[in-house]
XYZ file of C-alpha atoms in Angstrom:
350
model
C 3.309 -14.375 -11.902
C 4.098 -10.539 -10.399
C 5.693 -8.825 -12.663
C 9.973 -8.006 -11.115
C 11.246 -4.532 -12.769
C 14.620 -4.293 -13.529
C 15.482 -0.907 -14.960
C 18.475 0.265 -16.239
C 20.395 3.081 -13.850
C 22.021 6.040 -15.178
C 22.951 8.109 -12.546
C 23.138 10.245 -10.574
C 19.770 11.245 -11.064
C 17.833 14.301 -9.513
C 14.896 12.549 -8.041
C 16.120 9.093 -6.025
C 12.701 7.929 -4.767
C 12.658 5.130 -2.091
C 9.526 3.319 -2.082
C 7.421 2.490 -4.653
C 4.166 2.828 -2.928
C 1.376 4.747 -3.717
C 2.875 8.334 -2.599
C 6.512 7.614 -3.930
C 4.439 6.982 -7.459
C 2.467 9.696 -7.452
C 5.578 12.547 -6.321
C 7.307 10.457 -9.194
C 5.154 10.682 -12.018
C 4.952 14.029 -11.324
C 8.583 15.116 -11.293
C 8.604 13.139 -14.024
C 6.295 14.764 -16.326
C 8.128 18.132 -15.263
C 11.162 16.962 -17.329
C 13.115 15.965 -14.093
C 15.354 12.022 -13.769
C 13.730 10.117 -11.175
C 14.843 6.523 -10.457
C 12.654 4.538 -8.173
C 13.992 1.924 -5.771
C 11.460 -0.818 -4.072
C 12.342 -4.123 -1.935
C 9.822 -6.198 -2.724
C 8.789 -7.632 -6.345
C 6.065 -5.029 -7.071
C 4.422 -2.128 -6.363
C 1.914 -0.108 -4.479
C 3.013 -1.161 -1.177
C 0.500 -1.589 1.371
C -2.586 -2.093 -1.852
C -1.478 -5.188 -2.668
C -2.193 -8.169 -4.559
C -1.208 -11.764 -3.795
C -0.874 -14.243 -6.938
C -1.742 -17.520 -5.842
C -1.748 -21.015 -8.857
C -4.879 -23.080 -7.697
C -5.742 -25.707 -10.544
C -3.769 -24.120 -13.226
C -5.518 -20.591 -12.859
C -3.952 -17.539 -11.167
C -5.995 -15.967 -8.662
C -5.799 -12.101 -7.616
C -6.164 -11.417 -4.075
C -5.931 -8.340 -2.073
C -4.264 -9.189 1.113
C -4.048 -5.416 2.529
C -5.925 -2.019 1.324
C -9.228 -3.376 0.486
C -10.413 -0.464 -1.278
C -10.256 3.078 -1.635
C -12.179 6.700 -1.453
C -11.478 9.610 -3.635
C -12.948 12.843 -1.940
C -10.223 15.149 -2.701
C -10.051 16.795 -6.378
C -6.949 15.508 -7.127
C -7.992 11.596 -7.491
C -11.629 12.515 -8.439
C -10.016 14.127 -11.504
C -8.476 11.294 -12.602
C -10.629 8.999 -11.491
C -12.767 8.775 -14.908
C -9.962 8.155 -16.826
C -9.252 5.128 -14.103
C -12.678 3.997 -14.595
C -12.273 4.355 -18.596
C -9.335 2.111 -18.687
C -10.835 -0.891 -16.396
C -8.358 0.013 -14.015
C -10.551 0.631 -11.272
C -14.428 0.279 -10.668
C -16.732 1.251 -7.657
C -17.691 -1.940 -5.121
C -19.622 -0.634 -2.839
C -21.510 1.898 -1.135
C -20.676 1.312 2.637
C -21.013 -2.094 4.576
C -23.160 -3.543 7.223
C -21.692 -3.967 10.533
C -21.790 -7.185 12.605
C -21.669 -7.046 16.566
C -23.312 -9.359 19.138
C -26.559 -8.310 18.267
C -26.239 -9.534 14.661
C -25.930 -7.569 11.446
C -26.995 -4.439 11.074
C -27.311 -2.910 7.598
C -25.728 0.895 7.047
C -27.247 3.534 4.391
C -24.809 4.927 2.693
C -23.966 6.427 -0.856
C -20.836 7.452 -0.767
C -18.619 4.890 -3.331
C -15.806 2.526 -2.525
C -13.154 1.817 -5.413
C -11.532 -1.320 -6.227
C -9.433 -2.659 -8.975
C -10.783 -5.453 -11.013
C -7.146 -6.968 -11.420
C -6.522 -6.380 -7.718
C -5.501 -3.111 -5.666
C -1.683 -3.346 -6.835
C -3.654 -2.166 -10.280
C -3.412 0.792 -8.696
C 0.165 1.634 -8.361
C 1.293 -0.015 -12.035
C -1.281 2.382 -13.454
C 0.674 5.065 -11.891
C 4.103 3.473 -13.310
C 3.066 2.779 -16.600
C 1.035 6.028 -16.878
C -2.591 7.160 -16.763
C -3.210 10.275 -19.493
C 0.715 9.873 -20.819
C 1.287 6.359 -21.362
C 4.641 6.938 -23.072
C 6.201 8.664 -20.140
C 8.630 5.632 -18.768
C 9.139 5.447 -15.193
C 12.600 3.855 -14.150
C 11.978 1.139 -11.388
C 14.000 -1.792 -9.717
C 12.389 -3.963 -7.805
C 14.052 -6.502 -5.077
C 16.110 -3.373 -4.341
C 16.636 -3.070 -0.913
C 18.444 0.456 0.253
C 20.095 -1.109 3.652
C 22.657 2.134 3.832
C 22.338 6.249 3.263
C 25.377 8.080 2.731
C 26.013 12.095 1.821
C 28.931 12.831 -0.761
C 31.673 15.120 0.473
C 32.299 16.762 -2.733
C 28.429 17.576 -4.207
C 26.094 16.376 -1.148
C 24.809 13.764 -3.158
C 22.949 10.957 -1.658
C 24.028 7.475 -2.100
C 22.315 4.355 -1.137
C 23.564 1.210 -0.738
C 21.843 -1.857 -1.693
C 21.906 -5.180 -0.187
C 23.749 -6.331 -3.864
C 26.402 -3.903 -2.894
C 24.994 -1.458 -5.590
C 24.980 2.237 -5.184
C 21.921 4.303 -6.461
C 23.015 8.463 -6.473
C 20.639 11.594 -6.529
C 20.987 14.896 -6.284
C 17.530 14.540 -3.836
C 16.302 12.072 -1.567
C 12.648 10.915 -1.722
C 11.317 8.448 1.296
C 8.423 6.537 0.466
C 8.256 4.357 3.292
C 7.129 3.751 6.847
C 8.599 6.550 9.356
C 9.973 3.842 11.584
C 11.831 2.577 8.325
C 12.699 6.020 7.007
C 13.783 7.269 10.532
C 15.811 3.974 10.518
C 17.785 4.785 7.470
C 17.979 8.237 7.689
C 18.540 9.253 11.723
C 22.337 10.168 11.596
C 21.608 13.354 8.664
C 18.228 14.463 10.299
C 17.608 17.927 12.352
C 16.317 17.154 15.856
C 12.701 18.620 15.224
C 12.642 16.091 11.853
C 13.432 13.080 13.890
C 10.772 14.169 16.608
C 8.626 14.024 13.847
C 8.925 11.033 12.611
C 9.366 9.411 16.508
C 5.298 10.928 16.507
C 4.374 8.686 14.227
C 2.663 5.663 15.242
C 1.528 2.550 13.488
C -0.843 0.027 14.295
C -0.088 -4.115 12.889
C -2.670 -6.301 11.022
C -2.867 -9.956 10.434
C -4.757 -11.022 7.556
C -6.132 -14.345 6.734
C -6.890 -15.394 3.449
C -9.132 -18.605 2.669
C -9.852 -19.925 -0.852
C -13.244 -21.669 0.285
C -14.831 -24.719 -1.540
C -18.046 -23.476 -1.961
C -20.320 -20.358 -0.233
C -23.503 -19.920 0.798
C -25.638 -17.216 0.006
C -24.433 -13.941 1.857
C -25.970 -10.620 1.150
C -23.025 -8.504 1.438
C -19.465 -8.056 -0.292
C -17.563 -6.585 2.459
C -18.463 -6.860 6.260
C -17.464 -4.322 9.258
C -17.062 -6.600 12.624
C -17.070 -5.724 16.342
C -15.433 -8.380 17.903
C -12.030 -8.451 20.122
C -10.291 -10.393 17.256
C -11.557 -9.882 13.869
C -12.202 -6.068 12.472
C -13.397 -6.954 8.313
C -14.061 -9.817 5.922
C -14.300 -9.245 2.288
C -15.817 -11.671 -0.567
C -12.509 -11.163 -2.442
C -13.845 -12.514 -5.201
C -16.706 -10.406 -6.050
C -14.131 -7.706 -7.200
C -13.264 -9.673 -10.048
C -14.357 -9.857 -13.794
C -13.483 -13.087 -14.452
C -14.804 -16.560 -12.394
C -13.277 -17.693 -9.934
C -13.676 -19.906 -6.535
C -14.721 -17.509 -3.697
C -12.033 -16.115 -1.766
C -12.590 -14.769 1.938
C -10.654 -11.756 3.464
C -10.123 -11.325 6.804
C -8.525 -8.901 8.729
C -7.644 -8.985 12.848
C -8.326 -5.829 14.634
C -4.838 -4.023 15.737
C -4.874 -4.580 19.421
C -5.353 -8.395 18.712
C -2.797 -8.518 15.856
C -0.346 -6.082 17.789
C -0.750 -8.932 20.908
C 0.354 -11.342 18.395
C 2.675 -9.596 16.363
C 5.874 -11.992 16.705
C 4.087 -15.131 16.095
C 4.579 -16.989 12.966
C 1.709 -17.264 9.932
C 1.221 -20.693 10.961
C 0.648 -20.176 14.667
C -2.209 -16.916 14.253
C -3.661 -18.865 11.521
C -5.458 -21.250 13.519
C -6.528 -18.522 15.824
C -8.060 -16.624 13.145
C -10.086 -19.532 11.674
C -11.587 -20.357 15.155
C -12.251 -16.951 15.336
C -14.374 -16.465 12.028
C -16.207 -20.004 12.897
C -17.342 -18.751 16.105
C -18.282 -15.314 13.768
C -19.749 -16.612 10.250
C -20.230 -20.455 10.764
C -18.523 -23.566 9.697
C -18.493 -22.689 6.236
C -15.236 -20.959 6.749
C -13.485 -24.588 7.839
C -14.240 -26.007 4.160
C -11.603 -24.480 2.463
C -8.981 -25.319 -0.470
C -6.186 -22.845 0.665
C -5.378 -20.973 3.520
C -2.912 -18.465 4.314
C -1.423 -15.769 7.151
C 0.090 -12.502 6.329
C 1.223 -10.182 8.775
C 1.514 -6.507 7.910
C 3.711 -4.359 10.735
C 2.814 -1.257 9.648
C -0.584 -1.441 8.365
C -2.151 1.275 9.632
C -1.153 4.971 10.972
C -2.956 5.840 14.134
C -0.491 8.752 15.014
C 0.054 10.738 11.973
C 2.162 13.463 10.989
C -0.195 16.579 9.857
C 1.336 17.968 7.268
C 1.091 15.919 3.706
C 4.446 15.616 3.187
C 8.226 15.932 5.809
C 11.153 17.778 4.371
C 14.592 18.807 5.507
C 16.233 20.606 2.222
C 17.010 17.815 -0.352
C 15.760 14.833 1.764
C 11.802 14.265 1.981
C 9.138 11.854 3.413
C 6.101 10.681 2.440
C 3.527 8.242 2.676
C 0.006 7.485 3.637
C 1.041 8.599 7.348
C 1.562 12.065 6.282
C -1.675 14.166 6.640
C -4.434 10.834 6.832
C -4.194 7.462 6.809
C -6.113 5.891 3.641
C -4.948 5.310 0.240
C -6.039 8.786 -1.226
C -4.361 10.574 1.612
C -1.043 8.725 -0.057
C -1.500 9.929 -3.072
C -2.199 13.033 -2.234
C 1.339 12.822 0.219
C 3.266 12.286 -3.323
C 1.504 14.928 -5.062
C 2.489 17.304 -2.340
C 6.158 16.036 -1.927
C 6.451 16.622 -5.807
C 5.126 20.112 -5.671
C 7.473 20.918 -3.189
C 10.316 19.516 -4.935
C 9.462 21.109 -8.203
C 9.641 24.390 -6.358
C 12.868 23.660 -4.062
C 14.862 22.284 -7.096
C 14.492 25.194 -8.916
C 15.349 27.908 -6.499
């Protein structure tokens, strides 16, 4: 089963971080390891956000299946630094070297040697390792988890923010970290923001993704792990399964392109996923149709395709960050906490 975190609050704290994805854990291990309080706050059960893993029981085993990021570059010094230790621990392990394409004309094979990283336990690996710590594995992160923030308020007396859970809870902190969405974060936070902050986060645009996930009965012999597409509906399909260490049945990934999932946004799971089957059939044959278990997931903001260009959005004591901040990919999140931390270090101690 996930793992739910329930940490203790003692507060107010100095860092309140909203958001336990990717960037929200980075900027938080950070401030943490500079001696500051940080309490993390997250709606959903676990963490990493968008690189997740769906837990599904099939025969008494639990599978690992990554429904969104499917895996991950690190070009920029500050993950290929860390990246050994990753690799050292089993967190994380390269997959592949780029992917053939398939179009009309069939598939065509790309050369390429530049690596792509998964997690062996699933992409959600990714974020714990960040929780639970990397080089400093006694440095304790405080999370909740099912914690959703539905209300921001400032206090009167010491600017404080407050947020309001859905429990009725208040979290406090001297400063405001946003790891989420800018549609979200300009959601919660439009009544306190400066009018060129909220243009800012208006820029941003997101495209939507439906995925389809299909535990097959059997497979036939395919040559490739992960599979580019050019097609009006379908964008990727992964072997799933041939990121994992341990044996397991095989597990397809599939992912719509935006314009196709964006045309179908409001539908339910069970309407697209008939769509989506026909539409790998027609694609990669009727060995898609013999499955065990099949399954829709819609994510609304999958993808930035307007992003802000700076890493990381601040006005004072209230920041932003995210993957949307200065790239789009799971490294360019990372590096969006990094830089939110570095700025924080330096703001709180003016």
């Amino acid at each position: 089963m996930k793992t739910q975190y329930s940490a203790d609050y003692v507060g107010p704290v100095q860092v309140l971080v909203v958001g336990a994805g990717l960037a929200g854990l980075a900027a938080a291990r950070d401030l943490a390891r500079a001696g500051l309080r940080v309490h993390l706050l997250d709606k959903s059960r676990g963490v990493s956000g968008r690189a997740a893993t769906r837990w599904l029981e099939l025969d008494g085993k639990t599978l690992r299946i990554d429904h969104g990021a499917q895996y991950f570059t690190a070009k920029g010094d500050g993950l290929r630094i860390i990246l050994p230790d990753l690799v050292e621990q089993g967190i994380v392990r390269e997959w592949a070297q780029g992917f053939p394409v398939l179009s009309e004309n069939g598939i065509e094979t790309r050369t390429s040697r530049h690596p792509r990283y998964i997690c062996p336990e699933g992409m959600s690996a990714l974020g714990k390792a960040f929780l639970k710590g990397i080089e400093d594995k006694d440095l304790h992160l405080p999370l909740e988890t099912k914690a959703l923030v539905t209300q921001l308020y400032r206090s009167e007396s010491d600017g404080h923010w407050q947020a309001l859970l859905e429990n009725g809870e208040i979290r406090s902190g001297h400063t405001l970290l946003l790891n989420l969405p800018a549609p979200q974060a300009l959601k919660l936070s439009e009544e306190f923001l400066k009018p060129e902050v909220k243009m800012a986060l208006e820029a941003v645009r997101f495209a939507p993704c439906w995925t389809l996930v299909l535990v097959l009965e059997s497979l036939p012999y395919l040559d490739w792990v992960g599979l580019e597409i050019k097609h009006p509906v379908l964008a990727w399909a992964a072997l799933d399964h041939t990121k994992r260490m341990v044996e397991g049945p095989p597990v397809l990934v599939l992912q719509a392109t935006p314009q196709w999932s964006q045309e179908h946004l409001e539908q339910t799971p069970e309407e697209v996923l008939p769509l989506l089957l026909a539409a790998a059939r027609e694609l990669l044959g009727d060995w898609v149709t013999r499955y065990r278990l099949a399954l829709a997931h819609r994510w609304r903001y999958a993808k930035p395709i307007q992003i802000h260009p700076w890493p990381f959005l601040a006005q004072d004591n209230l920041v932003f960050c995210g993957d949307w901040c200065g790239g789009a990919r799971i490294e360019s999140a990372l590096e969006s906490g990094w830089a939110a931390a570095d700025y924080l270090l330096r703001h709180l101690s003016d």
